[in-house]
Short mmCIF file of C-alpha atoms in Angstrom, two decimals:
data_model
loop_
_atom_site.label_atom_id
_atom_site.label_comp_id
_atom_site.label_asym_id
_atom_site.label_seq_id
_atom_site.Cartn_x
_atom_site.Cartn_y
_atom_site.Cartn_z
CA UNK W 1 -0.18 0.11 -0.13
CA UNK W 2 1.58 3.23 -1.00
CA UNK W 3 1.36 6.41 1.17
CA UNK W 4 -0.92 8.99 -0.02
CA UNK W 5 -0.76 12.50 1.19
CA UNK W 6 -3.60 13.74 3.09
CA UNK W 7 -4.95 17.45 1.67
CA UNK W 8 -6.48 20.02 3.76
CA UNK W 9 -10.13 19.56 4.73
CA UNK W 10 -12.44 18.15 7.78
CA UNK W 11 -11.39 15.71 10.20
CA UNK W 12 -7.88 15.63 8.47
CA UNK W 13 -6.36 14.10 12.32
CA UNK W 14 -8.98 11.37 11.89
CA UNK W 15 -8.19 10.32 8.04
CA UNK W 16 -4.72 10.69 9.36
CA UNK W 17 -4.82 8.04 12.02
CA UNK W 18 -6.68 5.79 9.76
CA UNK W 19 -3.98 6.28 6.91
CA UNK W 20 -1.00 5.14 10.03
CA UNK W 21 -2.96 2.32 10.60
CA UNK W 22 -3.52 1.06 7.25
CA UNK W 23 0.27 1.44 6.35
CA UNK W 24 1.30 -0.09 9.31
CA UNK W 25 -0.32 -3.42 9.27
CA UNK W 26 0.58 -3.71 5.51
CA UNK W 27 4.10 -2.81 6.01
CA UNK W 28 4.43 -4.72 9.37
CA UNK W 29 6.39 -8.16 8.94
CA UNK W 30 4.92 -11.24 10.80
CA UNK W 31 6.68 -14.08 11.46
CA UNK W 32 7.18 -16.74 14.24
CA UNK W 33 8.58 -15.95 17.54
CA UNK W 34 9.22 -18.69 20.84
CA UNK W 35 8.56 -16.71 24.39
CA UNK W 36 8.57 -19.12 27.37
CA UNK W 37 9.52 -22.40 25.25
CA UNK W 38 6.10 -21.74 23.25
CA UNK W 39 5.71 -20.39 19.76
CA UNK W 40 3.45 -17.62 18.38
CA UNK W 41 2.49 -17.42 14.91
CA UNK W 42 2.34 -14.19 12.58
CA UNK W 43 3.37 -11.92 15.72
CA UNK W 44 6.33 -9.56 16.16
CA UNK W 45 8.79 -7.79 18.92
CA UNK W 46 7.85 -4.63 20.40
CA UNK W 47 11.28 -2.90 19.20
CA UNK W 48 10.59 -4.73 15.55
CA UNK W 49 6.83 -2.15 15.63
CA UNK W 50 9.14 0.91 16.71
CA UNK W 51 11.83 0.16 13.87
CA UNK W 52 9.00 -0.34 11.09
CA UNK W 53 6.57 2.65 12.43
CA UNK W 54 9.60 5.04 12.88
CA UNK W 55 10.94 4.40 9.34
CA UNK W 56 7.18 4.31 8.03
CA UNK W 57 6.35 7.59 9.60
CA UNK W 58 9.85 9.18 8.42
CA UNK W 59 9.33 8.43 5.03
CA UNK W 60 5.67 9.76 4.98
CA UNK W 61 5.03 12.79 3.74
CA UNK W 62 2.17 13.95 5.79
CA UNK W 63 5.03 13.33 8.90
CA UNK W 64 8.39 13.64 7.50
CA UNK W 65 11.83 13.05 8.88
CA UNK W 66 11.69 15.13 12.08
CA UNK W 67 9.83 11.96 13.62
CA UNK W 68 11.61 11.01 16.72
CA UNK W 69 11.77 7.30 17.95
CA UNK W 70 10.47 8.66 21.04
CA UNK W 71 7.46 9.92 19.38
CA UNK W 72 7.08 6.36 17.49
CA UNK W 73 6.82 4.85 20.86
CA UNK W 74 4.15 7.22 22.26
CA UNK W 75 1.89 6.56 19.05
CA UNK W 76 2.45 2.31 19.64
CA UNK W 77 1.30 3.04 23.60
CA UNK W 78 -2.02 4.38 21.60
CA UNK W 79 -2.14 1.97 18.98
CA UNK W 80 -2.05 -0.67 22.48
CA UNK W 81 -4.67 1.48 24.19
CA UNK W 82 -7.32 1.74 21.29
CA UNK W 83 -6.80 -2.21 20.43
CA UNK W 84 -5.24 -1.52 17.02
CA UNK W 85 -2.38 -4.07 18.47
CA UNK W 86 -2.82 -6.39 21.20
CA UNK W 87 -0.31 -8.57 23.01
CA UNK W 88 0.16 -12.40 22.22
CA UNK W 89 -2.21 -13.13 25.25
CA UNK W 90 -5.10 -10.91 23.93
CA UNK W 91 -4.57 -8.03 26.29
CA UNK W 92 -5.22 -4.67 25.39
CA UNK W 93 -6.37 -1.00 26.67
CA UNK W 94 -3.60 0.36 28.50
CA UNK W 95 -0.38 2.53 27.28
CA UNK W 96 2.16 -0.14 28.72
CA UNK W 97 3.81 -0.65 25.66
CA UNK W 98 7.53 -0.26 25.96
CA UNK W 99 10.77 -0.62 23.39
CA UNK W 100 11.68 -4.08 24.35
CA UNK W 101 11.46 -7.74 23.17
CA UNK W 102 7.50 -7.90 24.13
CA UNK W 103 5.67 -9.71 21.64
CA UNK W 104 2.62 -8.52 20.12
CA UNK W 105 0.05 -8.89 17.38
CA UNK W 106 -2.46 -7.66 15.24
CA UNK W 107 -6.17 -8.17 16.42
CA UNK W 108 -8.56 -9.88 13.48
CA UNK W 109 -10.37 -6.58 12.71
CA UNK W 110 -8.52 -2.81 12.55
CA UNK W 111 -10.10 -0.23 14.72
CA UNK W 112 -10.38 2.67 12.02
CA UNK W 113 -11.81 5.94 13.18
CA UNK W 114 -15.44 6.73 11.85
CA UNK W 115 -16.01 9.98 10.52
CA UNK W 116 -18.97 12.03 12.06
CA UNK W 117 -21.99 12.57 9.72
CA UNK W 118 -22.61 16.07 8.70
CA UNK W 119 -25.38 17.06 6.59
CA UNK W 120 -23.48 17.90 3.29
CA UNK W 121 -23.37 21.34 2.16
CA UNK W 122 -22.54 22.79 -1.52
CA UNK W 123 -20.28 25.64 -2.09
CA UNK W 124 -20.31 28.50 0.66
CA UNK W 125 -19.36 32.06 -0.38
CA UNK W 126 -18.36 34.14 2.71
CA UNK W 127 -20.87 36.95 2.55
CA UNK W 128 -19.79 40.42 3.03
CA UNK W 129 -21.31 42.91 5.39
CA UNK W 130 -24.17 44.79 3.84
CA UNK W 131 -24.36 48.41 5.22
CA UNK W 132 -26.22 50.04 2.54
CA UNK W 133 -29.69 48.49 3.35
CA UNK W 134 -31.46 52.31 4.17
CA UNK W 135 -33.15 52.14 7.76
CA UNK W 136 -36.53 53.27 8.44
CA UNK W 137 -37.34 56.91 7.76
CA UNK W 138 -34.23 57.73 6.16
CA UNK W 139 -34.44 59.81 2.78
CA UNK W 140 -33.88 58.26 -0.39
CA UNK W 141 -30.51 59.79 -1.11
CA UNK W 142 -29.06 56.35 0.53
CA UNK W 143 -29.92 54.44 -2.63
CA UNK W 144 -28.90 50.44 -2.01
CA UNK W 145 -26.48 49.33 -4.55
CA UNK W 146 -25.59 46.07 -4.94
CA UNK W 147 -23.85 43.69 -7.25
CA UNK W 148 -25.60 42.23 -9.90
CA UNK W 149 -24.78 39.69 -13.30
CA UNK W 150 -24.07 41.58 -16.18
CA UNK W 151 -26.94 40.70 -18.84
CA UNK W 152 -27.55 42.49 -22.46
CA UNK W 153 -30.00 44.56 -21.16
CA UNK W 154 -28.06 46.06 -18.62
CA UNK W 155 -24.86 46.25 -20.58
CA UNK W 156 -26.73 48.00 -23.17
CA UNK W 157 -27.79 50.79 -20.82
CA UNK W 158 -24.32 50.81 -19.76
CA UNK W 159 -22.95 51.25 -23.35
CA UNK W 160 -25.76 53.39 -24.64
CA UNK W 161 -23.28 56.83 -23.92
CA UNK W 162 -21.39 55.37 -27.25
CA UNK W 163 -24.59 56.00 -28.98
CA UNK W 164 -25.59 59.26 -27.97
CA UNK W 165 -27.71 58.23 -25.44
CA UNK W 166 -27.49 59.55 -22.20
CA UNK W 167 -30.01 57.89 -19.28
CA UNK W 168 -30.79 60.36 -16.01
CA UNK W 169 -28.47 59.19 -13.39
CA UNK W 170 -28.05 60.41 -9.65
CA UNK W 171 -25.09 60.52 -7.13
CA UNK W 172 -25.64 57.85 -4.27
CA UNK W 173 -23.35 59.53 -1.44
CA UNK W 174 -22.55 56.51 0.65
CA UNK W 175 -22.62 56.36 4.84
CA UNK W 176 -19.79 56.81 6.71
CA UNK W 177 -18.37 53.47 7.65
CA UNK W 178 -17.93 52.79 11.30
CA UNK W 179 -14.99 51.06 13.13
CA UNK W 180 -18.01 48.40 13.64
CA UNK W 181 -18.23 48.13 9.79
CA UNK W 182 -14.32 48.12 8.90
CA UNK W 183 -13.93 45.27 11.58
CA UNK W 184 -16.59 43.06 10.07
CA UNK W 185 -15.37 43.41 6.41
CA UNK W 186 -11.75 42.02 7.45
CA UNK W 187 -13.61 38.99 9.09
CA UNK W 188 -15.23 38.78 6.15
CA UNK W 189 -12.73 39.04 3.59
CA UNK W 190 -9.96 37.45 5.60
CA UNK W 191 -12.24 34.26 5.96
CA UNK W 192 -13.50 34.51 2.30
CA UNK W 193 -9.37 34.62 1.34
CA UNK W 194 -8.86 31.30 3.84
CA UNK W 195 -11.39 29.56 2.47
CA UNK W 196 -9.89 30.30 -1.36
CA UNK W 197 -6.04 29.23 -0.21
CA UNK W 198 -7.17 26.10 1.62
CA UNK W 199 -9.32 25.01 -1.81
CA UNK W 200 -12.58 24.12 0.90
CA UNK W 201 -16.20 24.62 -0.55
CA UNK W 202 -16.85 25.68 3.39
CA UNK W 203 -15.06 26.42 6.20
CA UNK W 204 -17.83 25.00 8.70
CA UNK W 205 -16.17 21.67 9.50
CA UNK W 206 -12.97 22.82 10.23
CA UNK W 207 -13.84 26.69 11.89
CA UNK W 208 -16.80 27.83 13.55
CA UNK W 209 -16.81 31.42 12.14
CA UNK W 210 -18.49 32.34 15.12
CA UNK W 211 -15.66 32.80 17.62
CA UNK W 212 -13.43 34.82 15.51
CA UNK W 213 -13.27 37.88 16.69
CA UNK W 214 -13.26 40.69 14.12
CA UNK W 215 -11.41 43.15 16.72
CA UNK W 216 -8.28 40.89 17.10
CA UNK W 217 -7.77 40.87 12.93
CA UNK W 218 -8.07 44.35 12.69
CA UNK W 219 -5.23 44.61 15.63
CA UNK W 220 -3.19 42.18 14.68
CA UNK W 221 -3.02 43.86 11.31
CA UNK W 222 -2.40 47.59 12.50
CA UNK W 223 -1.40 47.69 15.55
CA UNK W 224 2.26 46.36 15.31
CA UNK W 225 5.96 47.79 15.90
CA UNK W 226 8.82 48.15 13.43
CA UNK W 227 9.93 44.73 13.58
CA UNK W 228 6.45 43.30 13.06
CA UNK W 229 5.32 42.35 16.49
CA UNK W 230 1.84 43.11 17.96
CA UNK W 231 1.51 45.90 20.30
CA UNK W 232 -0.97 45.26 23.31
CA UNK W 233 -3.41 47.75 24.12
CA UNK W 234 -3.45 45.77 27.62
CA UNK W 235 -0.18 45.76 28.91
CA UNK W 236 -1.51 43.07 31.82
CA UNK W 237 -1.30 40.79 29.04
CA UNK W 238 2.20 41.00 28.23
CA UNK W 239 4.79 38.23 29.02
CA UNK W 240 6.67 39.01 32.63
CA UNK W 241 10.10 40.47 32.31
CA UNK W 242 12.07 37.81 33.91
CA UNK W 243 10.46 35.22 31.12
CA UNK W 244 11.45 38.00 28.46
CA UNK W 245 14.77 38.27 29.81
CA UNK W 246 15.56 34.98 29.50
CA UNK W 247 14.58 34.53 26.16
CA UNK W 248 16.41 37.25 25.17
CA UNK W 249 19.68 35.56 26.97
CA UNK W 250 18.85 32.61 24.97
CA UNK W 251 18.24 34.05 21.62
CA UNK W 252 21.03 36.25 21.44
CA UNK W 253 23.99 33.79 23.32
CA UNK W 254 26.29 34.91 24.31
CA UNK W 255 26.10 38.22 23.69
CA UNK W 256 23.54 39.35 26.19
CA UNK W 257 24.73 42.70 27.34
CA UNK W 258 21.57 43.55 29.05
CA UNK W 259 22.06 41.00 31.88
CA UNK W 260 24.27 39.68 34.08
CA UNK W 261 25.11 35.98 33.34
CA UNK W 262 26.35 33.28 35.93
CA UNK W 263 29.40 31.72 34.95
CA UNK W 264 28.74 28.04 36.27
CA UNK W 265 28.47 25.59 33.86
CA UNK W 266 25.03 24.59 32.66
CA UNK W 267 23.51 28.06 33.39
CA UNK W 268 21.69 27.69 29.84
CA UNK W 269 20.39 24.42 30.56
CA UNK W 270 18.34 26.14 33.52
CA UNK W 271 17.43 29.21 31.27
CA UNK W 272 16.00 26.78 28.60
CA UNK W 273 13.95 24.69 31.60
CA UNK W 274 12.78 27.78 33.10
CA UNK W 275 11.53 29.09 29.65
CA UNK W 276 9.98 25.36 29.21
CA UNK W 277 7.95 25.41 32.34
CA UNK W 278 6.31 28.53 31.94
CA UNK W 279 5.30 27.61 28.68
CA UNK W 280 3.76 24.60 29.74
CA UNK W 281 2.10 25.51 32.34
CA UNK W 282 -0.47 27.51 30.41
CA UNK W 283 -4.32 26.29 30.38
CA UNK W 284 -4.22 26.65 26.54
CA UNK W 285 -1.74 26.37 23.59
CA UNK W 286 -0.83 29.36 22.25
CA UNK W 287 -3.01 28.42 18.57
CA UNK W 288 -5.88 28.02 20.99
CA UNK W 289 -8.22 24.77 21.26
CA UNK W 290 -10.86 26.53 18.92
CA UNK W 291 -8.60 26.79 15.74
CA UNK W 292 -6.97 23.47 16.23
CA UNK W 293 -8.75 22.07 13.35
CA UNK W 294 -7.94 24.56 10.90
CA UNK W 295 -4.27 24.42 11.75
CA UNK W 296 -4.06 20.56 11.03
CA UNK W 297 -5.98 21.37 7.76
CA UNK W 298 -3.12 23.72 7.13
CA UNK W 299 -0.56 21.18 7.29
CA UNK W 300 -2.09 18.92 4.42
CA UNK W 301 -0.59 22.18 1.88
CA UNK W 302 3.29 21.82 3.30
CA UNK W 303 4.08 20.22 -0.16
CA UNK W 304 3.06 23.53 -1.64
CA UNK W 305 5.08 25.95 0.53
CA UNK W 306 4.03 29.08 -0.97
CA UNK W 307 0.18 28.28 -0.12
CA UNK W 308 1.08 26.77 3.29
CA UNK W 309 2.80 29.74 4.36
CA UNK W 310 0.03 32.00 3.35
CA UNK W 311 -2.45 30.25 5.07
CA UNK W 312 -1.00 30.31 7.86
CA UNK W 313 0.01 33.67 7.68
CA UNK W 314 -3.84 34.28 7.26
CA UNK W 315 -4.80 31.64 10.03
CA UNK W 316 -2.61 33.30 13.02
CA UNK W 317 -4.38 36.67 12.02
CA UNK W 318 -7.48 34.97 13.99
CA UNK W 319 -5.52 34.68 17.12
CA UNK W 320 -5.75 36.88 20.24
CA UNK W 321 -3.37 39.75 19.58
CA UNK W 322 -1.63 38.34 23.60
CA UNK W 323 -1.11 34.93 21.77
CA UNK W 324 0.30 35.88 18.77
CA UNK W 325 2.50 38.13 20.09
CA UNK W 326 3.51 35.53 22.53
CA UNK W 327 3.60 33.12 19.36
CA UNK W 328 6.17 35.30 17.65
CA UNK W 329 8.43 35.91 20.43
CA UNK W 330 8.43 32.24 20.92
CA UNK W 331 9.50 31.12 17.70
CA UNK W 332 11.97 33.65 16.65
CA UNK W 333 13.49 32.44 20.14
CA UNK W 334 13.67 29.13 18.85
CA UNK W 335 14.81 29.66 15.71
CA UNK W 336 17.58 31.38 16.34
CA UNK W 337 19.01 28.92 19.47
CA UNK W 338 18.31 25.60 16.91
CA UNK W 339 20.48 27.96 14.44
CA UNK W 340 23.41 29.39 17.25
CA UNK W 341 26.36 27.23 17.34
CA UNK W 342 28.02 29.06 20.02
CA UNK W 343 25.25 27.79 22.39
CA UNK W 344 26.56 24.89 24.29
CA UNK W 345 24.20 21.46 23.48
CA UNK W 346 20.94 21.85 25.93
CA UNK W 347 20.84 17.92 25.87
CA UNK W 348 23.43 15.46 26.15
CA UNK W 349 21.19 12.40 23.98
CA UNK W 350 19.13 15.13 21.77
CA UNK W 351 19.93 17.46 18.84
CA UNK W 352 19.12 20.87 20.19
CA UNK W 353 16.26 21.29 17.17
CA UNK W 354 14.82 18.33 17.79
CA UNK W 355 14.96 19.16 21.67
CA UNK W 356 12.86 22.58 21.00
CA UNK W 357 10.16 21.33 18.75
CA UNK W 358 9.48 18.26 21.80
CA UNK W 359 9.57 21.05 24.23
CA UNK W 360 7.19 23.44 22.96
CA UNK W 361 4.89 21.68 20.55
CA UNK W 362 2.33 21.17 23.02
CA UNK W 363 1.86 24.89 24.28
CA UNK W 364 1.58 25.91 20.47
CA UNK W 365 -0.56 23.26 19.17
CA UNK W 366 -2.82 20.68 20.86
CA UNK W 367 -6.26 19.45 21.05
CA UNK W 368 -8.59 20.21 24.04
CA UNK W 369 -9.70 16.63 23.46
CA UNK W 370 -7.63 13.72 23.52
CA UNK W 371 -6.34 13.16 19.70
CA UNK W 372 -4.22 10.04 18.79
CA UNK W 373 -1.70 12.41 16.58
CA UNK W 374 -1.59 15.49 17.97
CA UNK W 375 1.89 15.44 19.22
CA UNK W 376 3.41 14.47 15.80
CA UNK W 377 0.93 16.92 13.94
CA UNK W 378 2.38 19.69 16.48
CA UNK W 379 6.23 18.67 16.10
CA UNK W 380 5.29 18.97 11.99
CA UNK W 381 3.68 22.46 12.49
CA UNK W 382 6.12 23.77 14.84
CA UNK W 383 8.85 22.45 12.53
CA UNK W 384 7.24 24.51 9.51
CA UNK W 385 7.14 27.82 11.80
CA UNK W 386 10.61 27.93 12.50
CA UNK W 387 11.67 27.30 9.26
CA UNK W 388 9.09 30.40 7.86
CA UNK W 389 8.56 32.33 11.02
CA UNK W 390 9.81 35.33 9.23
CA UNK W 391 7.08 35.27 6.51
CA UNK W 392 4.49 33.50 8.04
CA UNK W 393 4.05 35.76 11.02
CA UNK W 394 4.38 38.88 9.06
CA UNK W 395 1.11 40.51 8.15
CA UNK W 396 0.32 39.59 4.63
CA UNK W 397 0.41 42.76 2.37
CA UNK W 398 -1.84 41.45 -0.33
CA UNK W 399 -5.00 40.95 2.19
CA UNK W 400 -4.15 44.21 3.55
CA UNK W 401 -3.98 46.08 0.38
CA UNK W 402 -6.81 44.55 -0.87
CA UNK W 403 -9.34 45.36 2.41
CA UNK W 404 -7.74 48.99 2.25
CA UNK W 405 -8.96 48.97 -1.70
CA UNK W 406 -12.52 47.52 -0.44
CA UNK W 407 -12.72 49.85 2.04
CA UNK W 408 -11.60 53.20 -0.09
CA UNK W 409 -14.07 51.88 -2.90
CA UNK W 410 -17.17 51.68 -0.43
CA UNK W 411 -16.63 55.89 0.43
CA UNK W 412 -16.54 56.89 -2.77
CA UNK W 413 -19.44 58.87 -4.56
CA UNK W 414 -21.75 56.16 -6.90
CA UNK W 415 -23.93 56.67 -9.73
CA UNK W 416 -27.24 55.49 -10.18
CA UNK W 417 -29.05 55.32 -13.12
CA UNK W 418 -32.53 55.79 -13.55
CA UNK W 419 -34.79 53.04 -13.81
CA UNK W 420 -32.21 50.31 -12.75
CA UNK W 421 -32.58 48.41 -9.44
CA UNK W 422 -28.90 47.93 -9.04
CA UNK W 423 -25.99 48.77 -10.03
CA UNK W 424 -22.67 46.59 -10.44
CA UNK W 425 -19.84 47.55 -7.94
CA UNK W 426 -16.60 46.19 -7.45
CA UNK W 427 -16.14 42.53 -7.22
CA UNK W 428 -15.13 39.93 -4.94
CA UNK W 429 -11.59 40.85 -3.94
CA UNK W 430 -8.92 39.13 -5.59
CA UNK W 431 -5.45 38.15 -5.30
CA UNK W 432 -2.40 37.95 -7.13
CA UNK W 433 0.32 35.48 -8.24
CA UNK W 434 3.13 35.25 -10.80
CA UNK W 435 2.66 33.44 -13.81
CA UNK W 436 4.88 33.05 -17.13
CA UNK W 437 4.98 35.03 -20.20
CA UNK W 438 2.93 32.66 -22.15
CA UNK W 439 -0.01 32.45 -19.97
CA UNK W 440 -0.60 36.32 -19.60
CA UNK W 441 -0.47 36.61 -23.20
CA UNK W 442 -3.08 33.89 -23.29
CA UNK W 443 -5.20 35.78 -20.74
CA UNK W 444 -4.79 38.52 -22.35
CA UNK W 445 -5.87 37.38 -25.53
CA UNK W 446 -8.38 35.33 -24.34
CA UNK W 447 -9.69 36.19 -20.66
CA UNK W 448 -11.35 39.62 -21.89
CA UNK W 449 -12.98 38.04 -24.99
CA UNK W 450 -14.88 35.45 -23.91
CA UNK W 451 -17.11 37.37 -21.71
CA UNK W 452 -17.98 39.72 -24.62
CA UNK W 453 -18.43 36.31 -26.34
CA UNK W 454 -20.72 35.45 -24.14
CA UNK W 455 -22.61 38.57 -24.11
CA UNK W 456 -22.85 38.47 -27.77
CA UNK W 457 -24.15 35.20 -28.05
CA UNK W 458 -27.08 36.15 -25.21
CA UNK W 459 -28.07 38.89 -27.39
CA UNK W 460 -28.42 37.13 -30.76
CA UNK W 461 -30.37 34.21 -28.82
CA UNK W 462 -32.66 36.68 -27.40
CA UNK W 463 -36.40 35.95 -28.31
CA UNK W 464 -37.66 38.48 -26.20
CA UNK W 465 -36.57 41.62 -27.79
CA UNK W 466 -37.55 42.78 -31.80
CA UNK W 467 -35.60 42.41 -34.59
CA UNK W 468 -35.45 46.00 -34.77
CA UNK W 469 -33.88 46.47 -31.20
CA UNK W 470 -31.35 43.10 -31.92
CA UNK W 471 -29.96 44.78 -34.52
CA UNK W 472 -29.40 48.02 -33.16
CA UNK W 473 -27.18 46.33 -30.19
CA UNK W 474 -25.75 44.12 -32.25
CA UNK W 475 -24.77 46.92 -34.36
CA UNK W 476 -23.44 49.04 -31.69
CA UNK W 477 -21.83 45.80 -29.57
CA UNK W 478 -19.86 45.59 -33.59
CA UNK W 479 -18.73 49.15 -33.26
CA UNK W 480 -17.28 48.79 -30.03
CA UNK W 481 -15.96 45.67 -29.82
CA UNK W 482 -14.94 44.76 -33.73
CA UNK W 483 -12.82 41.96 -33.10
CA UNK W 484 -15.16 39.62 -31.03
CA UNK W 485 -18.01 40.62 -33.33
CA UNK W 486 -15.84 39.23 -36.47
CA UNK W 487 -14.98 35.67 -34.54
CA UNK W 488 -18.82 35.49 -34.07
CA UNK W 489 -19.84 36.73 -37.64
CA UNK W 490 -16.72 36.31 -39.68
CA UNK W 491 -18.20 37.21 -43.55
CA UNK W 492 -21.78 38.96 -44.41
CA UNK W 493 -23.55 35.82 -45.14
CA UNK W 494 -22.92 34.63 -41.92
CA UNK W 495 -24.64 37.92 -40.38
CA UNK W 496 -27.34 37.76 -42.90
CA UNK W 497 -28.59 34.19 -41.78
CA UNK W 498 -29.24 35.80 -38.46
CA UNK W 499 -32.07 37.69 -39.93
CA UNK W 500 -33.31 36.09 -43.13
CA UNK W 501 -35.37 37.88 -45.60
CA UNK W 502 -38.46 36.74 -45.98
CA UNK W 503 -39.75 35.76 -49.56
CA UNK W 504 -43.04 36.93 -50.93
CA UNK W 505 -45.06 34.59 -52.66
CA UNK W 506 -47.32 35.66 -55.39
CA UNK W 507 -50.75 34.80 -55.90
CA UNK W 508 -51.67 32.32 -58.12
CA UNK W 509 -53.32 34.18 -61.14
CA UNK W 510 -55.43 32.14 -63.92
CA UNK W 511 -54.63 29.41 -62.27
CA UNK W 512 -58.27 28.20 -62.43
CA UNK W 513 -58.37 29.13 -66.17
CA UNK W 514 -55.40 27.43 -67.07
CA UNK W 515 -57.14 24.11 -65.71
CA UNK W 516 -59.99 24.46 -68.63
CA UNK W 517 -59.37 24.77 -72.32
CA UNK W 518 -59.78 28.06 -73.79
CA UNK W 519 -63.64 28.44 -74.74
CA UNK W 520 -64.54 31.60 -77.20
CA UNK W 521 -67.56 34.23 -76.02
CA UNK W 522 -70.74 33.68 -77.23
CA UNK W 523 -73.31 36.13 -77.30
CA UNK W 524 -76.24 35.08 -76.06
CA UNK W 525 -80.18 36.14 -76.61
CA UNK W 526 -81.96 38.04 -73.79
CA UNK W 527 -85.53 37.07 -73.50
CA UNK W 528 -87.47 39.98 -72.35
CA UNK W 529 -91.58 39.02 -70.53
#
């Protein structure tokens, strides 16, 4: 059985659990073993299981080589507790698995986890807040202006200026946007972009959008210092000074000019343990319990680093500002420690990077309920954060610019045509990505012509308008977009086929006379009474 990449989406942790169980059952060698003068068929030693599963996880693109042997043993403990494996006497249910020579086997059935059944939903579009609805008793100068789908009739109204017909219109002054309006807009556009990056039809199964605080997004985007670190309005939520000093000490080792460092051996390990103990006693991880599923879902994009970075950028904007600031400071310290060759080893048996990931993974990401793979998933996410923290923990410039442009547009004066129920506004925000020159030329040639061709076809196939009006609109379209018109009607004959001339049939003259032989006229006598 070949391992497959488990992409973003709901129940990703459950899907990964089932995937690992299937791979482990298919790849674990089973053979005959002897224990206490008795032979057991189709079983394996505990150490063999650790070797096999560790190699399997290390080569699996959902986890990677960062998985340690100790983490593999912890996962096998959960396998034993959940009856994925059992000892040769059929006992299971406790996490007493050790990396030794005890014998284990697979039960007859594989306990794969089932997925919660929820009613299926179609593609959900994040709705933008509507502030243009007129309040009761207000004047008509605030006319609601909503986006519409352009059809041939609306197209004719929009382009009527080209032929000298200017319909009556009026200026529509938008209401002044409040801070609440801007916060709602930031939330809507942020969630809309996150859904698009993840490629999901809906965020409902990975994120409860009601728990997303729009004030947090605005503060995380705009209240930052020169280094991009969030500035908190409530200073009581700042990290204690002694923890900040300890973090600076290890991050800048050995040049800590603001600290009077003791000279005893092992000082750096004591400082590291102090930081680990402080973050380990938090009641909730920095990424919060509410956002566990969304961050686990982002892990499915790690094979596409640019998309994963953008998804994590946006997801981290949803955090409370105090959590985001602590995450920024902690991950920056972790990255500097792992790259600092002047820092003495923090452990005799474990590499510094591996030790850091193990020490801080659970305080960064974990589930409120016990999740069997949460330690491996957290380690995977923390490793990616350390490697890309400067990009991930910065404000996404494309999203910020899009929000600002949309706010400016909403504050502009709009034009309302008389008799029109609606008007077209800005389309939903779009985001740019780099494309090749050939793709750009192709899009330039075809991208704008396809909607126009569809519009022309709608005019042609519209049977509700008269022939006179149809000819008028076609003539106007030909004048405005001659190239598109020429593609649809390459020759005058093809255009003439649209309006075939009706041939007038002449009445059959003297048909009755031709059917009878000609008879001369005979004078008859008249008799008078």
